[in-house]
Coordinates of C-alpha atoms in Angstrom, one line a residue:
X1 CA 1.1 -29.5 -3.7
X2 CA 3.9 -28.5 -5.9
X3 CA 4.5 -25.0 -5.8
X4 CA 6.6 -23.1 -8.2
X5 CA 8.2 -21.5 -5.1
X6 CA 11.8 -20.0 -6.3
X7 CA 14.6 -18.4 -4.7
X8 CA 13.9 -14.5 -5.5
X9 CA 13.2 -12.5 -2.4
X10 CA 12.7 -8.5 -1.6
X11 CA 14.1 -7.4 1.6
X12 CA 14.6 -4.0 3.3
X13 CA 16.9 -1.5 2.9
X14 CA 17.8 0.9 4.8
X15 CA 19.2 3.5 1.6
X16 CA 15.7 3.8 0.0
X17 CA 15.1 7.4 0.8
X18 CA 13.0 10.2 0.8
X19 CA 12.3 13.2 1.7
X20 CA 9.4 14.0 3.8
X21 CA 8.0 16.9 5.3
X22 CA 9.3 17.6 8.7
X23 CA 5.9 19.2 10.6
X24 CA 6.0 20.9 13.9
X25 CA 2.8 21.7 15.7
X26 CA 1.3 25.0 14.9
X27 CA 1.7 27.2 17.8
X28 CA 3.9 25.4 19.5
X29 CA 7.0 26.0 21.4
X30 CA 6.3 29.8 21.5
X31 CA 5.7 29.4 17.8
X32 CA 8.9 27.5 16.2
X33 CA 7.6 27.8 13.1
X34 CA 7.6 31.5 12.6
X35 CA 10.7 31.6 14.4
X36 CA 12.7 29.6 12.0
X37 CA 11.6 31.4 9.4
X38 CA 12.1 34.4 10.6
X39 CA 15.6 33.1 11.7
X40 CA 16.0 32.6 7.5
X41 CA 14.7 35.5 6.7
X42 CA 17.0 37.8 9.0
X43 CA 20.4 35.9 7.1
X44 CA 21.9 37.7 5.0
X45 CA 22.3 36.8 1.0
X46 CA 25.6 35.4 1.4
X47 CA 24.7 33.7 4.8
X48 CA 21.6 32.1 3.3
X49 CA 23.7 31.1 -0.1
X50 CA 26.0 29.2 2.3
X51 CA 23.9 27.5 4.3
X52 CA 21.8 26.2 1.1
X53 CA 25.0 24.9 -0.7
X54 CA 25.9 23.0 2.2
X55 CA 22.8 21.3 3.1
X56 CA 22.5 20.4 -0.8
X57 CA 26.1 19.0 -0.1
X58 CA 25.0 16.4 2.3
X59 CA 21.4 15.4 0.1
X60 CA 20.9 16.4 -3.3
X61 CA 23.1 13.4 -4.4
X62 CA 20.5 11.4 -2.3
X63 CA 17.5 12.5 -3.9
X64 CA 15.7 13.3 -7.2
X65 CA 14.9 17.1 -7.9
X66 CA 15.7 18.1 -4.4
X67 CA 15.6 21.8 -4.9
X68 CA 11.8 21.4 -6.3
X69 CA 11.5 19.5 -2.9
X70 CA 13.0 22.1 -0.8
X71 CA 10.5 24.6 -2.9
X72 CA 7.1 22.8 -2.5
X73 CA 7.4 22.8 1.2
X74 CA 8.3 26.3 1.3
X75 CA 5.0 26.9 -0.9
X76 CA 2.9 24.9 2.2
X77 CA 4.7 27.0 4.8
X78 CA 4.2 30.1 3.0
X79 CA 0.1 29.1 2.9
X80 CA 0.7 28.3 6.6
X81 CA 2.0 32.1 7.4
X82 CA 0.2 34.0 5.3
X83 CA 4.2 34.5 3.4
X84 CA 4.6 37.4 0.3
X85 CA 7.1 34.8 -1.5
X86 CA 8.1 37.6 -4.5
X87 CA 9.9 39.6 -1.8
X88 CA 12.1 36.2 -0.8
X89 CA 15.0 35.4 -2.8
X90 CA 14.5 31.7 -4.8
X91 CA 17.7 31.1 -2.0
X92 CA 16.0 31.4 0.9
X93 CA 12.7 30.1 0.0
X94 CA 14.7 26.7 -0.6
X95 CA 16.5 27.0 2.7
X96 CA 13.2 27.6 4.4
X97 CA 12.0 24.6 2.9
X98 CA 14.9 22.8 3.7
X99 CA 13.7 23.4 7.5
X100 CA 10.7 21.9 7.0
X101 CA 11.8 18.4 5.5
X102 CA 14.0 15.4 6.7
X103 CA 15.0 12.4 5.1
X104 CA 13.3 9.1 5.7
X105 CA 14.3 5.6 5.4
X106 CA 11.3 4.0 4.1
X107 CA 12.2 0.8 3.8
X108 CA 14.5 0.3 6.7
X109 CA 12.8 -2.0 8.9
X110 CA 10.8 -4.5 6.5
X111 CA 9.3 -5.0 3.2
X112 CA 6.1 -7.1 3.5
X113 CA 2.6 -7.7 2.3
X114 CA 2.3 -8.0 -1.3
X115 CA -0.8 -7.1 -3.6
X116 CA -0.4 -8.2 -7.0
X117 CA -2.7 -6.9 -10.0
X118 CA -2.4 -6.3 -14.0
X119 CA -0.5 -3.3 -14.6
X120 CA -2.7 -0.2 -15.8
X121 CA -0.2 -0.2 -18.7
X122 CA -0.2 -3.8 -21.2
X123 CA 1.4 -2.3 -24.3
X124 CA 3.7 -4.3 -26.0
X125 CA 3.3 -7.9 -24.3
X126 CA 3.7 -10.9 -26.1
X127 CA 1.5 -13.1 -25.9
X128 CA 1.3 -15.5 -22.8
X129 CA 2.7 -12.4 -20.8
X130 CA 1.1 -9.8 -18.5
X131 CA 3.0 -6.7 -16.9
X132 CA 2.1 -6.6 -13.1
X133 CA 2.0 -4.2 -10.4
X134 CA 2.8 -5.0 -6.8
X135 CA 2.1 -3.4 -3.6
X136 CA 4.3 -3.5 -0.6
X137 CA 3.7 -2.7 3.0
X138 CA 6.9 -1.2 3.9
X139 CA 7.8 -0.2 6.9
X140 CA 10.4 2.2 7.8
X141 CA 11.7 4.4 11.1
X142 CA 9.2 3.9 14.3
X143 CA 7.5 1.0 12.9
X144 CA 5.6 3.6 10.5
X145 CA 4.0 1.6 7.4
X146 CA 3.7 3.2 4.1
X147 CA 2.6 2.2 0.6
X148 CA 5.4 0.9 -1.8
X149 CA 5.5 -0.4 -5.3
X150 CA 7.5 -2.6 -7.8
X151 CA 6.7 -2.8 -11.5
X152 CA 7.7 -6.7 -13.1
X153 CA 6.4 -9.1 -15.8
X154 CA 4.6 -12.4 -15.5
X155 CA 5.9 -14.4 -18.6
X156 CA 4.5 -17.5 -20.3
X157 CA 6.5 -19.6 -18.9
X158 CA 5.7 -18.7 -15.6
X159 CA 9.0 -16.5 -14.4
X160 CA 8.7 -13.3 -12.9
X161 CA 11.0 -10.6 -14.2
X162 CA 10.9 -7.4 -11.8
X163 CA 11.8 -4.1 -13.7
X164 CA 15.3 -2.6 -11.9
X165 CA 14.0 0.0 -9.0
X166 CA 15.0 3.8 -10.3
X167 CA 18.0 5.2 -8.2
X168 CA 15.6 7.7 -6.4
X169 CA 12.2 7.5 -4.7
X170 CA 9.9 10.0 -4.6
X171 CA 7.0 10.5 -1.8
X172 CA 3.3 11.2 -3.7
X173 CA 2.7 15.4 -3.4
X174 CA -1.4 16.6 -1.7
X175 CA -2.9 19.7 -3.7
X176 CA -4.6 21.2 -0.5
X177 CA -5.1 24.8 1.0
X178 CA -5.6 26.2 4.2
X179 CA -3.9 25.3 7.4
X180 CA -5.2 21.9 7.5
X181 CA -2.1 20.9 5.3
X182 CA -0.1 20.2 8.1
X183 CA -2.8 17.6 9.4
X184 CA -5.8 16.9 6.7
X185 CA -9.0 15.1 7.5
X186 CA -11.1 13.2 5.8
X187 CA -10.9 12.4 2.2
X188 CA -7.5 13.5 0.5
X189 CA -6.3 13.0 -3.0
X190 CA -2.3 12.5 -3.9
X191 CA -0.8 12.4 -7.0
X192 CA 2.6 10.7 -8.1
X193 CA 5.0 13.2 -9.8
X194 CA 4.8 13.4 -13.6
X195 CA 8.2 12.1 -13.8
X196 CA 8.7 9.5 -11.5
X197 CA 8.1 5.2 -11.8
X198 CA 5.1 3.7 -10.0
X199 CA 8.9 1.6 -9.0
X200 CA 9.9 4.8 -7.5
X201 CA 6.8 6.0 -5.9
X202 CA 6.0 5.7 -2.1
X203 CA 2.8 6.6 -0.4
X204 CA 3.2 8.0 3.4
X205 CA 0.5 8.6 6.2
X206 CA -1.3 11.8 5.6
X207 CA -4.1 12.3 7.6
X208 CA -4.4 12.5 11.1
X209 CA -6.6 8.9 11.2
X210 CA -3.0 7.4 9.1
X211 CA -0.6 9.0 11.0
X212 CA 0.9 5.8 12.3
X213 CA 0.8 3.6 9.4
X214 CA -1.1 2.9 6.0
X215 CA -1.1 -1.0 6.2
X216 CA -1.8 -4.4 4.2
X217 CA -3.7 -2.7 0.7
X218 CA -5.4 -5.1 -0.6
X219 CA -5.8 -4.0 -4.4
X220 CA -8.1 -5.1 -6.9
X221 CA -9.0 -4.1 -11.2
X222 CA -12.6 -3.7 -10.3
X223 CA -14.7 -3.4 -13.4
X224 CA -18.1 -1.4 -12.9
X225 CA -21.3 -2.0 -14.5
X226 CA -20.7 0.2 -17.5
X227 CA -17.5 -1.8 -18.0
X228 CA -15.1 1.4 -17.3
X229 CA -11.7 -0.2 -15.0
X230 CA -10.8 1.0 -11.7
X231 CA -8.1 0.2 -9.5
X232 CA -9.4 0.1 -5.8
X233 CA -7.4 -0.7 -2.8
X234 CA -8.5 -1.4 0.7
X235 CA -6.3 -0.7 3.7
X236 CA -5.7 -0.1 7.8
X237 CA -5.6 3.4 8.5
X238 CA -3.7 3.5 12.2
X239 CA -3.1 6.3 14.0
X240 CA -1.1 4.8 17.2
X241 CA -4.7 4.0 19.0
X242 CA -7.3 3.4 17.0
X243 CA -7.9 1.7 13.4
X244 CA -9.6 2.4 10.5
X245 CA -10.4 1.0 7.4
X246 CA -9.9 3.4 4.0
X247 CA -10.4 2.4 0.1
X248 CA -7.7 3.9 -2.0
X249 CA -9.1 4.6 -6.2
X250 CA -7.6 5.2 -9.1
X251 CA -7.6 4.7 -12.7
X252 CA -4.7 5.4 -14.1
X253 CA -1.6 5.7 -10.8
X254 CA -1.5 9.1 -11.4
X255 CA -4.2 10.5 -9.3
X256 CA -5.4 8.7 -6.0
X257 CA -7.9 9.0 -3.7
X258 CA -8.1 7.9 -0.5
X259 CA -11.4 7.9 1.3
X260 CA -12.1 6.6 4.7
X261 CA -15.2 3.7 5.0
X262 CA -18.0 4.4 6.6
X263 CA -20.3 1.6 8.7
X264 CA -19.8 -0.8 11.7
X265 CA -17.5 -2.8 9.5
X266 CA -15.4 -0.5 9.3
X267 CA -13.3 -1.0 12.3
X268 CA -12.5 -3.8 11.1
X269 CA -8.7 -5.0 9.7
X270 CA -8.7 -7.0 6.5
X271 CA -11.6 -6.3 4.2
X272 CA -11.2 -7.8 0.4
X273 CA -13.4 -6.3 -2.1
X274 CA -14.3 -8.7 -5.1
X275 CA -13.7 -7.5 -8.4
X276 CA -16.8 -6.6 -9.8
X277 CA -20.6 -6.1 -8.3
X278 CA -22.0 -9.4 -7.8
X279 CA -26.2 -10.0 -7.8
X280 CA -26.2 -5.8 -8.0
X281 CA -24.3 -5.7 -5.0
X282 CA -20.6 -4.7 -3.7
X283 CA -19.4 -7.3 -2.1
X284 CA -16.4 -7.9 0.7
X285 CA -14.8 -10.4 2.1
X286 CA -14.0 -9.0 6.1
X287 CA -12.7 -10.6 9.3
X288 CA -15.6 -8.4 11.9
X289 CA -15.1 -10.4 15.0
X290 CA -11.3 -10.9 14.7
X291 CA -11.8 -14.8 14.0
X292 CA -14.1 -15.9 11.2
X293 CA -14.5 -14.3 7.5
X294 CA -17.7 -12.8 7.0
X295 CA -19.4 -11.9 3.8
X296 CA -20.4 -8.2 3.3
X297 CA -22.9 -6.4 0.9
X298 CA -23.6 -2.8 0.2
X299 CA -24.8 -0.6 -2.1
X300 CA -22.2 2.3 -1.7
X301 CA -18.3 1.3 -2.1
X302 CA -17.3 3.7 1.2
X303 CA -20.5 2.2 3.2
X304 CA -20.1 -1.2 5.1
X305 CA -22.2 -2.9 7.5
X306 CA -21.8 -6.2 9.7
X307 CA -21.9 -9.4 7.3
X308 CA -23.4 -12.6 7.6
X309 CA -20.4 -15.6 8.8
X310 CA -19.6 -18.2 5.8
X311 CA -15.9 -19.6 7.1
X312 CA -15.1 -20.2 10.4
X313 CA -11.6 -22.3 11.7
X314 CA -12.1 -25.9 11.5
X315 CA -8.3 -27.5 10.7
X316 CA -5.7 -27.5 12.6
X317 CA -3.6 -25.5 11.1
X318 CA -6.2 -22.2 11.3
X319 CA -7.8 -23.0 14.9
X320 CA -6.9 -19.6 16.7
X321 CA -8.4 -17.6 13.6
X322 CA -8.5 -17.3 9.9
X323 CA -8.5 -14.6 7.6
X324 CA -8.2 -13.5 3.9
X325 CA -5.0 -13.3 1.7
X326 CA -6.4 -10.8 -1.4
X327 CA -9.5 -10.5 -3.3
X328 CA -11.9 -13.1 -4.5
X329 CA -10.3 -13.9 -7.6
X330 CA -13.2 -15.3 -10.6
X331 CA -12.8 -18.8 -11.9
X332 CA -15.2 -20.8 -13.8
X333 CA -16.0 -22.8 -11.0
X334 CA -16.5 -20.0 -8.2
X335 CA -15.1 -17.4 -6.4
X336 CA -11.2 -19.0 -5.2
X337 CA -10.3 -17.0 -2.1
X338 CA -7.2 -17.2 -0.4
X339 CA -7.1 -17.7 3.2
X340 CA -4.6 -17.5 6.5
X341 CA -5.0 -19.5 8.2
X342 CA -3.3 -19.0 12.7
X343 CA -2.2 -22.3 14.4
X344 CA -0.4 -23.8 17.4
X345 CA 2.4 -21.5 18.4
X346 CA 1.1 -18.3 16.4
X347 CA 2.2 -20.1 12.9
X348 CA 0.7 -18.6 9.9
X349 CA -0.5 -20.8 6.8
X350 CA -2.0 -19.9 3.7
X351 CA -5.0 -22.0 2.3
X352 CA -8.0 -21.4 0.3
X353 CA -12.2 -21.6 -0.2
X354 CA -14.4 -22.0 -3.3
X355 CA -17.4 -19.7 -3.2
X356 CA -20.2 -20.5 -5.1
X357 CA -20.2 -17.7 -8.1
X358 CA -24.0 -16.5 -8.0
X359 CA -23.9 -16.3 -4.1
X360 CA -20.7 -16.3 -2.6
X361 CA -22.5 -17.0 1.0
X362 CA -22.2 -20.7 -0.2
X363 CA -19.2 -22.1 0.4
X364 CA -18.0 -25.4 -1.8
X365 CA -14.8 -26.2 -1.3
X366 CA -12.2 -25.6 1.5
X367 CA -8.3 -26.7 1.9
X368 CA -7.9 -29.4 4.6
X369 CA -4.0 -28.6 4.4
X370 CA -2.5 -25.3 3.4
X371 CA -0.9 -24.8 0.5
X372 CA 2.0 -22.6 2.0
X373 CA 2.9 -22.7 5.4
X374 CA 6.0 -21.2 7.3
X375 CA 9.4 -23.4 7.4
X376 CA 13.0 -23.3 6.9
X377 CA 14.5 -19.8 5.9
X378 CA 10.5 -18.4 5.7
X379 CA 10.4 -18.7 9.6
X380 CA 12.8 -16.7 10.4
X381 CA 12.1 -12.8 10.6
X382 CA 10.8 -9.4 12.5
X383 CA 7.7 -12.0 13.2
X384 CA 8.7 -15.6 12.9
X385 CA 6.8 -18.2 11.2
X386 CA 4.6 -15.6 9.4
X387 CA 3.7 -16.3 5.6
X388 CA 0.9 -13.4 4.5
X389 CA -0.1 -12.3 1.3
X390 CA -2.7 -9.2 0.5
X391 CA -3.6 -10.3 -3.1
X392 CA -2.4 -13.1 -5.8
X393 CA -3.5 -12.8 -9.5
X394 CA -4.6 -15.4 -12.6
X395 CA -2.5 -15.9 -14.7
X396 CA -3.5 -18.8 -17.1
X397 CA -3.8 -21.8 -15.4
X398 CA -1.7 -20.7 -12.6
X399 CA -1.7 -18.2 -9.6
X400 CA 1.1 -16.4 -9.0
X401 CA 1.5 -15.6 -5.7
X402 CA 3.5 -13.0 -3.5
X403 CA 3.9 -13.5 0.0
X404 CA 5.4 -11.6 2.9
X405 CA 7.7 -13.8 5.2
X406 CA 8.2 -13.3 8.7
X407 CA 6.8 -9.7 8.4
X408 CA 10.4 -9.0 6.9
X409 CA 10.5 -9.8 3.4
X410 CA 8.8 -11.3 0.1
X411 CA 8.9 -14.3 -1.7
X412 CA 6.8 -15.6 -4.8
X413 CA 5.3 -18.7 -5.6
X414 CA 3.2 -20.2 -8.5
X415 CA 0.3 -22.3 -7.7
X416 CA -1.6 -24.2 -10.3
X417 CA -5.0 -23.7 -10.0
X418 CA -6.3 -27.2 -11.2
X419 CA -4.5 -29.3 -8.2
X420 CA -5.5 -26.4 -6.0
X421 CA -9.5 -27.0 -6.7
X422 CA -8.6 -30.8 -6.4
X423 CA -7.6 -30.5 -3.0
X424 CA -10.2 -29.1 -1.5
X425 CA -12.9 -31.0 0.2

């Protein structure tokens, strides 16, 4: 199949920055925390002015609105200590803050993953194009994965035109109270500063259940039943042991919630929700045993069961397991879901299934060969022979899809959907 595969990549880089908040365990250490602020609050004005000028020195160049930084994690620590901030000079409130944050290359160690939907915002598209939003699993300093993003275009002539990433990047801020700040359960909801690019905007681990890794969102425009848009995302939650599977919502990338699943599926990586209810049902796409794709149902968006088994590996090329690369995406004909497909000597391929449209149990079509599959400069990487993707999207008559390589970097490719039906048996 002829791909319109093209040279543009993503990689990492290691001077994509941010600053994050630097936590030490309550109580610990004969109580660090209140020492170091104590150890601020005993400087005198000058001493305090000093020290503030110089750390500002070494970062604010680095970073966008540093001293409003340095000031919300003051406000947290504050909450934490039970602080009266109107007898602390502006001064030392930043340098306490300062204490409590280091800087964090986000970036560093891969880019990878990519989800592609519309962009919340299609003002001023001509027509034949469509403004796009991608996430990226990127991965940073101790093999910690966050949530990344790059704005671009999808023209009529099938190019993709990425919009320039801002010189800063800013972490998304949590509203919360109490001393469950420092590590939150459950449910939280971020929000991306009122001034900053979805380009520029990263989202870390937050809760204890994330605190080693938000990875491979798979993100979706779900429309409801009243017709009302919502962006929902499913992802792993990893917290060094154990896994967990969270949806992350939205409708307009200002405010989002992230909200663990409930249900034996749950545990599972890889879940895929389609884009709208289908027979009055939520429906999912999930991997439960680790080798098949299963097909789940619910009622409630954070509730999922076991599933009933509609692919299993039958070609070569996805023996040891198979998986899915996105979201169903709707054609006329069906359901076209994009698989992965895992070979001899741990190679990755991409592929893809027809699902019957009324009841995606039924499968009709299947790739005998994949469509994308790992060679020349893609094999090489942090994980050779690796090709991945967490989401393509329509466009026309076309798919375009992004694709990690080598769990290092991202390509794109655009796949005509006629010659892909055609050859699938």
């Amino acid at each position: 199949m002829d791909l319109g595969n093209f040279g543009l990549r993503l990689h990492a880089d290691p001077s994509r920055v941010v600053v994050r908040p630097f936590h030490i365990a309550w109580g610990s250490s004969g109580g660090r925390t209140q020492r170091l602020v104590a150890e601020v609050l005993g400087m005198s004005t000058g001493e305090a002015r000093e020290q503030l000028e110089e750390v500002l020195k070494d970062f604010e160049a680095r970073h966008w609105q540093t001293r409003r930084v340095f000031m919300t994690r003051y406000d947290q620590i504050e909450e934490l200590l039970d602080l009266n901030g109107a007898e602390i000079g502006d001064e030392k409130r930043q340098l306490i803050g300062a204490y409590f944050c280091h800087e964090y290359s986000y970036a560093a160690a891969a880019l990878m993953n990519p989800s592609a939907v519309p962009h919340v915002d299609q003002s001023g598209m001509p027509a034949g194009s469509m403004r796009i939003l991608m996430s990226m699993r990127a991965v940073g300093e101790g093999h910690i994965s966050s949530v990344a993003f790059r704005e671009g275009i999808i023209t009529e002539d099938q190019e993709l035109k990425l919009a320039p990433e801002p010189p800063f990047a800013t972490a998304t801020d949590m509203i919360m109270r109490g001393r469950d700040l420092e590590q939150p359960q459950g449910p939280v909801t971020i929000h991306r500063h009122r001034d900053s690019t979805l380009s520029g905007t990263v989202i870390f681990p937050i809760t204890a259940a994330q605190s080693k890794g938000l990875e491979d969102l798979r993100i979706v425009r779900f429309q409801h039943d009243d017709e009302s848009v919502e962006w929902i995302g499913t992802y792993t939650a990893y917290n060094g042991a154990t896994i967990q599977s969270e949806l992350l919502r939205t409708r307009d990338f200002r405010a989002f919630d992230l909200v663990p699943m409930t249900g034996g599926a749950s545990h599972n990586k890889g879940m895929a929700l389609f884009p709208r209810r289908v027979g009055g049902k939520f429906m999912m796409i999930g991997r439960s045993d680790g080798e098949n794709l299963f097909l789940l149902k619910s009622d409630d968006l954070t509730h999922w069961d076991e599933g009933e088994r509609i692919l299993t590996p039958v070609f070569p090329w996805e023996l040891v397991q198979i998986g899915n690369c996105g979201p169903p995406i709707e054609l006329d004909e069906g359901w076209l879901l994009l698989t992965h497909g895992v070979g001899a000597m741990r190679k990755y391929s991409i592929g893809a299934a027809l699902l019957d449209k009324r009841d995606p149990s039924k499968v009709i079509g299947r790739t005998r060969v994949p469509i994308l599959a790992a060679r020349d400069q893609d094999r090489e990487g942090y994980v050779p022979n690796v090709v991945y993707s967490c989401g393509a999207i329509r466009h026309g008559d076309q798919l375009f899809l992004p694709y990690g390589i080598a769990d290092s970097s991202i390509g794109f490719a655009f796949v005509p959907i006629g010659e892909l039906l055609a050859a699938m048996v």
